[in-house]
Amino acid sequence: MKDRHVVVLSGAGISAESGLGTFRGGGGLWEGVSVKDVATPEAWQRDRARVLRFYNERRRDIRRAEPNDAHRALRELEDVFKVTIITQNIDDLHERAGSSDVVHLHGEIMKARSSLDERLLYPCVGDISIGDTCAKGSQLRPHVVWFGEPVPKMEEAISVAKTADFFIVVGTSLEVYPAASLVDYVPYESTKFFIDPSPSGLADESFHVIASAASEGVPRVVSQLRALMA
Ligand code: APR
């Protein structure tokens, strides 16, 4: 049955039970900071050191975090289905749980990139400091998509969404575009699930809504899908 394709759209909520902050949970602040102060090109122009410090702290948090039962259940799906995970998250918890096909719409914090030439990428598990430069001599920055920047992997994600037999949305408020528009590309006849303890951002009645935390809801959906294929 590996010909049946499960596509997952995950957001910060799937990593919440791994101890990582969501973007709009803390009164609209991300780890106590407004995204406009650390996650925009203007913030980078205004205070590079502050932006680097913020992402260095996020990277340390992520290195201390572990994948949870939701990440692990999605890895188990690969035993039965073709699985593609489209994530808005910049953490590497899907990969560390063993998922083999992960598309990071908003970039990856464990990579650094040239602020001059975005093709120049470097592994980054430690801090990025002022003065850390790329091969062309320009300051390194986190390889993440900031507000107002293009989302280079959106076309790839749309192509993936169009091939979904099953579509699981987990841990996202669906407030940020273009990522949220992916739900519009999923075939009408596919079976769709929305997993969120406080499901709000979804207007589409065709989803099976599971009002629970990811670590409970995802394993439940995975068990249902595996039973279908038993
Ligand atoms: N399990 C599942 N979902 C949860 C959990 C949990 N334990 N805890 C919270 N949630 C849900 C919240 O109810 C909310 O709907 O996760 C969602 C988190 O929404 P946001 O904080 O808006 O995060 P996300 O949707 O990933 O944000 C999208 O916005 O700031 C940008 O680039 C950033 O990728 C991010 C994008």
Tab-separated table of C-alpha atoms and ligand atoms in Angstrom:
chain	number	residue	atom	x	y	z
A	1	MET	CA	0.000	0.000	0.000
A	2	LYS	CA	2.986	2.284	-0.232
A	3	ASP	CA	1.209	3.757	-3.243
A	4	ARG	CA	-1.255	5.553	-0.970
A	5	HIS	CA	0.135	8.997	-0.079
A	6	VAL	CA	-0.257	10.609	3.343
A	7	VAL	CA	0.606	14.321	3.367
A	8	VAL	CA	1.033	16.073	6.708
A	9	LEU	CA	1.000	19.849	7.311
A	10	SER	CA	2.495	20.480	10.740
A	11	GLY	CA	2.969	23.635	12.765
A	12	ALA	CA	4.428	24.734	16.082
A	13	GLY	CA	1.746	22.851	18.024
A	14	ILE	CA	3.252	19.466	17.174
A	15	SER	CA	6.446	20.499	18.967
A	16	ALA	CA	4.660	22.110	21.941
A	17	GLU	CA	4.748	18.871	23.969
A	18	SER	CA	8.458	18.658	23.280
A	19	GLY	CA	8.733	21.884	25.249
A	20	LEU	CA	9.081	24.317	22.347
A	21	GLY	CA	7.006	27.501	22.276
A	22	THR	CA	4.269	28.119	19.712
A	23	PHE	CA	4.089	31.407	17.834
A	24	ARG	CA	0.714	32.679	18.987
A	25	GLY	CA	0.188	30.791	22.185
A	26	GLY	CA	1.901	33.225	24.533
A	27	GLY	CA	-0.371	36.195	23.955
A	28	GLY	CA	0.886	36.572	20.404
A	29	LEU	CA	4.521	36.477	21.508
A	30	TRP	CA	7.106	33.880	20.469
A	31	GLU	CA	9.091	32.984	23.590
A	32	GLY	CA	8.152	36.373	24.993
A	33	VAL	CA	9.292	38.332	21.964
A	34	SER	CA	7.317	39.949	19.173
A	35	VAL	CA	8.156	38.305	15.835
A	36	LYS	CA	8.558	41.755	14.267
A	37	ASP	CA	11.571	42.314	16.535
A	38	VAL	CA	13.413	39.120	15.566
A	39	ALA	CA	11.842	37.474	12.507
A	40	THR	CA	11.736	40.140	9.800
A	41	PRO	CA	14.323	41.535	7.358
A	42	GLU	CA	13.821	44.912	9.066
A	43	ALA	CA	14.778	43.390	12.435
A	44	TRP	CA	17.902	41.949	10.787
A	45	GLN	CA	18.831	45.355	9.354
A	46	ARG	CA	18.063	47.054	12.690
A	47	ASP	CA	19.905	44.733	15.104
A	48	ARG	CA	21.653	41.671	13.680
A	49	ALA	CA	23.200	40.739	17.013
A	50	ARG	CA	19.774	40.622	18.682
A	51	VAL	CA	18.346	38.428	15.904
A	52	LEU	CA	21.326	36.061	16.084
A	53	ARG	CA	21.032	35.846	19.904
A	54	PHE	CA	17.326	35.013	19.648
A	55	TYR	CA	17.855	32.190	17.151
A	56	ASN	CA	20.903	30.937	19.088
A	57	GLU	CA	18.610	30.533	22.104
A	58	ARG	CA	15.934	28.788	19.983
A	59	ARG	CA	18.618	26.447	18.563
A	60	ARG	CA	19.768	25.548	22.100
A	61	ASP	CA	16.148	24.904	23.159
A	62	ILE	CA	15.647	22.668	20.123
A	63	ARG	CA	18.828	20.698	20.774
A	64	ARG	CA	17.573	20.026	24.329
A	65	ALA	CA	14.121	18.990	23.066
A	66	GLU	CA	13.145	15.476	22.034
A	67	PRO	CA	10.595	14.324	19.450
A	68	ASN	CA	7.280	13.347	21.066
A	69	ASP	CA	4.708	10.615	20.381
A	70	ALA	CA	3.210	12.654	17.550
A	71	HIS	CA	6.505	12.870	15.652
A	72	ARG	CA	7.137	9.188	16.300
A	73	ALA	CA	3.663	8.111	15.128
A	74	LEU	CA	4.185	9.952	11.830
A	75	ARG	CA	7.435	8.037	11.335
A	76	GLU	CA	5.544	4.747	11.876
A	77	LEU	CA	3.134	5.688	9.060
A	78	GLU	CA	6.063	5.198	6.657
A	79	ASP	CA	5.857	1.459	7.309
A	80	VAL	CA	2.538	1.389	5.430
A	81	PHE	CA	2.225	4.551	3.341
A	82	LYS	CA	4.239	6.963	1.280
A	83	VAL	CA	4.475	9.917	3.697
A	84	THR	CA	5.491	13.518	3.003
A	85	ILE	CA	5.648	15.967	5.883
A	86	ILE	CA	5.291	19.629	4.999
A	87	THR	CA	6.228	21.534	8.121
A	88	GLN	CA	6.146	25.220	9.023
A	89	ASN	CA	8.520	24.408	11.873
A	90	ILE	CA	12.206	25.267	11.770
A	91	ASP	CA	13.080	22.557	14.315
A	92	ASP	CA	14.461	19.154	13.296
A	93	LEU	CA	12.184	16.995	15.457
A	94	HIS	CA	10.488	15.289	12.491
A	95	GLU	CA	13.896	14.249	11.163
A	96	ARG	CA	15.111	13.162	14.599
A	97	ALA	CA	11.977	10.998	14.963
A	98	GLY	CA	13.022	9.291	11.717
A	99	SER	CA	10.689	10.826	9.123
A	100	SER	CA	12.455	10.557	5.789
A	101	ASP	CA	10.647	13.123	3.609
A	102	VAL	CA	10.306	16.520	5.286
A	103	VAL	CA	9.715	19.802	3.425
A	104	HIS	CA	10.543	22.827	5.573
A	105	LEU	CA	8.390	25.671	4.247
A	106	HIS	CA	9.869	28.226	6.663
A	107	GLY	CA	13.456	26.982	6.688
A	108	GLU	CA	15.648	25.079	9.131
A	109	ILE	CA	17.313	26.513	12.233
A	110	MET	CA	20.051	23.842	12.095
A	111	LYS	CA	21.352	25.462	8.913
A	112	ALA	CA	23.058	28.821	8.430
A	113	ARG	CA	23.136	30.722	5.171
A	114	SER	CA	24.954	33.558	3.550
A	115	SER	CA	23.156	36.897	3.868
A	116	LEU	CA	24.484	37.687	0.397
A	117	ASP	CA	23.893	34.485	-1.574
A	118	GLU	CA	21.053	32.277	-0.341
A	119	ARG	CA	22.489	29.300	-2.208
A	120	LEU	CA	25.370	29.191	0.303
A	121	LEU	CA	24.128	26.961	3.134
A	122	TYR	CA	26.106	25.524	6.056
A	123	PRO	CA	25.234	23.031	8.823
A	124	CYS	CA	24.736	24.931	12.087
A	125	VAL	CA	24.314	23.209	15.446
A	126	GLY	CA	26.001	25.900	17.538
A	127	ASP	CA	25.667	29.669	17.732
A	128	ILE	CA	25.986	32.096	14.853
A	129	SER	CA	27.918	35.207	15.878
A	130	ILE	CA	28.564	38.567	14.320
A	131	GLY	CA	31.662	38.028	12.179
A	132	ASP	CA	30.790	34.457	11.157
A	133	THR	CA	30.874	34.785	7.389
A	134	CYS	CA	30.112	32.731	4.293
A	135	ALA	CA	32.664	31.826	1.603
A	136	LYS	CA	31.966	35.189	-0.010
A	137	GLY	CA	32.694	37.047	3.208
A	138	SER	CA	29.135	38.078	4.109
A	139	GLN	CA	27.540	37.627	7.539
A	140	LEU	CA	25.856	34.287	8.161
A	141	ARG	CA	22.165	34.289	9.182
A	142	PRO	CA	19.745	31.560	10.228
A	143	HIS	CA	18.373	29.637	7.232
A	144	VAL	CA	14.781	30.564	8.096
A	145	VAL	CA	12.046	32.419	6.193
A	146	TRP	CA	11.221	35.728	7.873
A	147	PHE	CA	7.947	37.583	7.524
A	148	GLY	CA	7.896	39.354	4.170
A	149	GLU	CA	10.420	36.992	2.596
A	150	PRO	CA	9.520	34.565	-0.193
A	151	VAL	CA	8.692	30.914	0.595
A	152	PRO	CA	10.879	29.098	-1.976
A	153	LYS	CA	9.425	25.617	-1.274
A	154	MET	CA	5.789	26.618	-1.719
A	155	GLU	CA	5.533	25.325	-5.300
A	156	GLU	CA	6.978	21.969	-4.213
A	157	ALA	CA	4.531	21.840	-1.272
A	158	ILE	CA	1.562	22.586	-3.556
A	159	SER	CA	2.584	19.765	-5.900
A	160	VAL	CA	2.781	17.410	-2.915
A	161	ALA	CA	-0.597	18.514	-1.485
A	162	LYS	CA	-2.276	17.781	-4.840
A	163	THR	CA	-1.256	14.105	-4.574
A	164	ALA	CA	-2.616	13.506	-1.065
A	165	ASP	CA	-4.872	10.496	-0.528
A	166	PHE	CA	-4.883	11.370	3.178
A	167	PHE	CA	-4.115	14.853	4.570
A	168	ILE	CA	-3.321	15.465	8.235
A	169	VAL	CA	-3.108	19.050	9.566
A	170	VAL	CA	-1.625	19.166	13.066
A	171	GLY	CA	-0.528	21.949	15.400
A	172	THR	CA	-1.096	24.985	13.225
A	173	SER	CA	-3.438	27.951	13.557
A	174	LEU	CA	-3.499	28.252	9.746
A	175	GLU	CA	-3.033	32.005	10.229
A	176	VAL	CA	0.079	32.433	8.109
A	177	TYR	CA	0.075	32.492	4.314
A	178	PRO	CA	0.989	31.124	1.887
A	179	ALA	CA	1.449	27.978	4.055
A	180	ALA	CA	-2.189	27.954	5.170
A	181	SER	CA	-3.399	27.971	1.556
A	182	LEU	CA	-2.088	24.423	1.106
A	183	VAL	CA	-5.416	23.078	2.391
A	184	ASP	CA	-6.991	24.474	-0.807
A	185	TYR	CA	-4.851	22.239	-3.046
A	186	VAL	CA	-5.746	18.916	-1.440
A	187	PRO	CA	-8.016	16.775	-3.661
A	188	TYR	CA	-11.666	16.988	-2.648
A	189	GLU	CA	-11.934	13.204	-2.401
A	190	SER	CA	-8.983	12.829	-0.025
A	191	THR	CA	-9.602	11.997	3.645
A	192	LYS	CA	-8.614	14.949	5.829
A	193	PHE	CA	-7.877	15.277	9.543
A	194	PHE	CA	-7.335	18.399	11.693
A	195	ILE	CA	-5.658	17.795	15.060
A	196	ASP	CA	-5.554	20.684	17.540
A	197	PRO	CA	-6.629	21.017	21.214
A	198	SER	CA	-8.424	24.241	20.340
A	199	PRO	CA	-9.343	23.873	16.667
A	200	SER	CA	-10.222	27.345	15.408
A	201	GLY	CA	-8.539	28.323	12.140
A	202	LEU	CA	-10.385	25.811	9.979
A	203	ALA	CA	-13.551	26.627	8.084
A	204	ASP	CA	-13.562	23.557	5.822
A	205	GLU	CA	-16.276	21.108	6.871
A	206	SER	CA	-14.646	18.226	5.006
A	207	PHE	CA	-12.043	17.694	7.758
A	208	HIS	CA	-12.396	15.158	10.569
A	209	VAL	CA	-11.593	17.435	13.530
A	210	ILE	CA	-9.802	15.820	16.495
A	211	ALA	CA	-9.820	18.315	19.394
A	212	SER	CA	-6.823	16.980	21.258
A	213	ALA	CA	-3.115	17.481	21.755
A	214	ALA	CA	-0.840	16.125	19.030
A	215	SER	CA	0.746	13.444	21.193
A	216	GLU	CA	-2.696	11.859	21.648
A	217	GLY	CA	-4.461	12.815	18.420
A	218	VAL	CA	-1.746	11.885	15.919
A	219	PRO	CA	-1.205	8.321	17.215
A	220	ARG	CA	-5.005	7.901	17.160
A	221	VAL	CA	-5.247	8.947	13.505
A	222	VAL	CA	-2.201	6.859	12.608
A	223	SER	CA	-3.822	3.775	14.188
A	224	GLN	CA	-7.004	4.417	12.170
A	225	LEU	CA	-5.033	4.731	8.917
A	226	ARG	CA	-2.960	1.624	9.614
A	227	ALA	CA	-6.157	-0.341	10.397
A	228	LEU	CA	-7.544	0.749	7.003
A	229	MET	CA	-4.591	-0.866	5.326
A	230	ALA	CA	-4.442	-3.998	7.502
B	1	APR	N1	-0.879	19.734	20.135
B	1	APR	C1	-1.396	20.172	18.951
B	1	APR	N2	-1.627	21.472	18.670
B	1	APR	C2	-1.321	22.373	19.635
B	1	APR	C3	-0.775	21.999	20.883
B	1	APR	C4	-0.551	20.621	21.117
B	1	APR	N3	-0.046	20.178	22.272
B	1	APR	N4	-0.582	23.141	21.607
B	1	APR	C5	-0.990	24.177	20.836
B	1	APR	N5	-1.451	23.713	19.655
B	1	APR	C6	-1.993	24.464	18.526
B	1	APR	C7	-2.610	25.796	18.874
B	1	APR	O1	-3.975	25.643	19.261
B	1	APR	C8	-2.484	26.542	17.540
B	1	APR	O2	-3.611	26.291	16.707
B	1	APR	O3	-0.917	24.750	17.652
B	1	APR	C9	-1.245	25.917	16.894
B	1	APR	C10	-0.043	26.812	16.911
B	1	APR	O4	-0.331	27.926	16.092
B	1	APR	P1	0.808	29.045	15.886
B	1	APR	O5	1.423	29.390	17.202
B	1	APR	O6	0.191	30.121	15.058
B	1	APR	O7	1.944	28.298	15.067
B	1	APR	P2	1.963	28.006	13.518
B	1	APR	O8	0.585	27.801	12.992
B	1	APR	O9	2.959	26.928	13.307
B	1	APR	O10	2.553	29.391	12.919
B	1	APR	C11	2.784	29.426	11.528
B	1	APR	O11	3.808	31.585	11.775
B	1	APR	O12	5.199	32.918	13.030
B	1	APR	C12	5.100	32.186	11.871
B	1	APR	O13	6.871	31.181	10.702
B	1	APR	C13	6.113	31.089	11.861
B	1	APR	O14	5.901	28.830	11.075
B	1	APR	C14	5.271	29.831	11.860
B	1	APR	C15	3.973	30.288	11.245
